[in-house]
Amino acid sequence: MKDIDGLELSPKKAEYIKFFASRAGVKTTEIASKFNVDPSTATKIIAELSKTDLITYTPYYGCTLTYRGKEYANFLNRRHGLIVCLLVDVGMDIDSACEAAGRFEYFVPKMVVDNTCKKLGHPERSPCGIDISSDTCCCCPGEE
């Protein structure tokens, strides 16, 4: 995904995108329950995310990621997995690395993610079990 820098969304909105990636047709009540917010807050976040071209929302049917939203969710998972790989590589245990990555991953730009991927030899899976998708911007820059 060459047209992102990884910092487009707030950490909370990125968490919503990751949640939507795990299922289709996520209803407002599920979102409110998962994130421990009022349904009105979930509706507000959905409205804001709908403007990003990452999700579609159909009343009574719920939220679904668009193609671009799925690409972005893949990037979010890739970023998390690579940060965990890096932290384990410098000596952290897997659980601590996964927890630490969750605290700061949303502030790591795509350029750092791509460079980390190169430095670590393009791992396919993180120590915490996340599949790390390849990215042509990282692996084969001339093929974008």
PDB file of C-alpha atoms in Angstrom, residues 62-129:
ATOM      1  CA  GLY A  62     -23.370  -3.169   9.986  1.00  0.00           C
ATOM      2  CA  CYS A  63     -19.842  -2.234   8.929  1.00  0.00           C
ATOM      3  CA  THR A  64     -17.696  -3.979   6.376  1.00  0.00           C
ATOM      4  CA  LEU A  65     -14.217  -3.106   5.238  1.00  0.00           C
ATOM      5  CA  THR A  66     -13.793  -1.870   1.691  1.00  0.00           C
ATOM      6  CA  TYR A  67     -10.964  -3.238  -0.443  1.00  0.00           C
ATOM      7  CA  ARG A  68      -8.833  -0.313   0.724  1.00  0.00           C
ATOM      8  CA  GLY A  69      -9.918  -1.010   4.304  1.00  0.00           C
ATOM      9  CA  LYS A  70      -8.774  -4.618   3.999  1.00  0.00           C
ATOM     10  CA  GLU A  71      -5.421  -3.434   2.663  1.00  0.00           C
ATOM     11  CA  TYR A  72      -5.113  -1.028   5.563  1.00  0.00           C
ATOM     12  CA  ALA A  73      -6.036  -3.732   8.093  1.00  0.00           C
ATOM     13  CA  ASN A  74      -3.360  -5.972   6.556  1.00  0.00           C
ATOM     14  CA  PHE A  75      -0.857  -3.135   6.975  1.00  0.00           C
ATOM     15  CA  LEU A  76      -1.886  -2.682  10.630  1.00  0.00           C
ATOM     16  CA  ASN A  77      -1.359  -6.395  11.314  1.00  0.00           C
ATOM     17  CA  ARG A  78       1.927  -6.351   9.378  1.00  0.00           C
ATOM     18  CA  ARG A  79       3.144  -3.397  11.413  1.00  0.00           C
ATOM     19  CA  HIS A  80       2.244  -5.069  14.704  1.00  0.00           C
ATOM     20  CA  GLY A  81       3.883  -8.341  13.688  1.00  0.00           C
ATOM     21  CA  LEU A  82       7.099  -6.686  12.530  1.00  0.00           C
ATOM     22  CA  ILE A  83       7.385  -4.606  15.691  1.00  0.00           C
ATOM     23  CA  VAL A  84       6.991  -7.762  17.757  1.00  0.00           C
ATOM     24  CA  CYS A  85       9.686  -9.442  15.632  1.00  0.00           C
ATOM     25  CA  LEU A  86      12.015  -6.506  16.229  1.00  0.00           C
ATOM     26  CA  LEU A  87      11.412  -6.427  19.972  1.00  0.00           C
ATOM     27  CA  VAL A  88      11.974 -10.175  20.287  1.00  0.00           C
ATOM     28  CA  ASP A  89      15.110  -9.791  18.167  1.00  0.00           C
ATOM     29  CA  VAL A  90      16.519  -7.314  20.703  1.00  0.00           C
ATOM     30  CA  GLY A  91      15.802  -9.638  23.609  1.00  0.00           C
ATOM     31  CA  MET A  92      12.222  -9.213  24.828  1.00  0.00           C
ATOM     32  CA  ASP A  93      10.085 -12.256  25.548  1.00  0.00           C
ATOM     33  CA  ILE A  94       7.156 -12.776  23.178  1.00  0.00           C
ATOM     34  CA  ASP A  95       4.338 -11.751  25.535  1.00  0.00           C
ATOM     35  CA  SER A  96       6.121  -8.580  26.656  1.00  0.00           C
ATOM     36  CA  ALA A  97       7.002  -7.722  23.053  1.00  0.00           C
ATOM     37  CA  CYS A  98       3.399  -8.153  21.902  1.00  0.00           C
ATOM     38  CA  GLU A  99       2.120  -6.018  24.776  1.00  0.00           C
ATOM     39  CA  ALA A 100       4.736  -3.310  24.192  1.00  0.00           C
ATOM     40  CA  ALA A 101       4.036  -3.252  20.447  1.00  0.00           C
ATOM     41  CA  GLY A 102       0.366  -2.671  21.206  1.00  0.00           C
ATOM     42  CA  ARG A 103       1.270   0.443  23.159  1.00  0.00           C
ATOM     43  CA  PHE A 104       3.210   2.282  20.472  1.00  0.00           C
ATOM     44  CA  GLU A 105       2.651   0.626  17.088  1.00  0.00           C
ATOM     45  CA  TYR A 106       0.195   3.320  15.970  1.00  0.00           C
ATOM     46  CA  PHE A 107       2.937   5.926  16.018  1.00  0.00           C
ATOM     47  CA  VAL A 108       5.317   4.005  13.752  1.00  0.00           C
ATOM     48  CA  PRO A 109       5.265   5.243  10.144  1.00  0.00           C
ATOM     49  CA  LYS A 110       5.250   2.921   7.150  1.00  0.00           C
ATOM     50  CA  MET A 111       8.821   3.829   6.207  1.00  0.00           C
ATOM     51  CA  VAL A 112      10.014   2.405   9.552  1.00  0.00           C
ATOM     52  CA  VAL A 113       7.852  -0.693   9.056  1.00  0.00           C
ATOM     53  CA  ASP A 114       9.339  -1.297   5.598  1.00  0.00           C
ATOM     54  CA  ASN A 115      12.901  -0.756   6.836  1.00  0.00           C
ATOM     55  CA  THR A 116      12.293  -3.099   9.775  1.00  0.00           C
ATOM     56  CA  CYS A 117      10.961  -5.725   7.384  1.00  0.00           C
ATOM     57  CA  LYS A 118      14.092  -5.445   5.225  1.00  0.00           C
ATOM     58  CA  LYS A 119      16.405  -5.514   8.244  1.00  0.00           C
ATOM     59  CA  LEU A 120      14.743  -8.653   9.625  1.00  0.00           C
ATOM     60  CA  GLY A 121      14.841 -10.461   6.255  1.00  0.00           C
ATOM     61  CA  HIS A 122      11.114 -10.164   5.426  1.00  0.00           C
ATOM     62  CA  PRO A 123       9.686 -12.512   8.090  1.00  0.00           C
ATOM     63  CA  GLU A 124       6.402 -14.217   7.181  1.00  0.00           C
ATOM     64  CA  ARG A 125       5.101 -14.723  10.721  1.00  0.00           C
ATOM     65  CA  SER A 126       5.589 -12.898  13.998  1.00  0.00           C
ATOM     66  CA  PRO A 127       6.559 -14.695  17.215  1.00  0.00           C
ATOM     67  CA  CYS A 128       3.049 -13.959  18.539  1.00  0.00           C
ATOM     68  CA  GLY A 129       1.489 -15.786  15.565  1.00  0.00           C
TER      69      GLY A 129
END
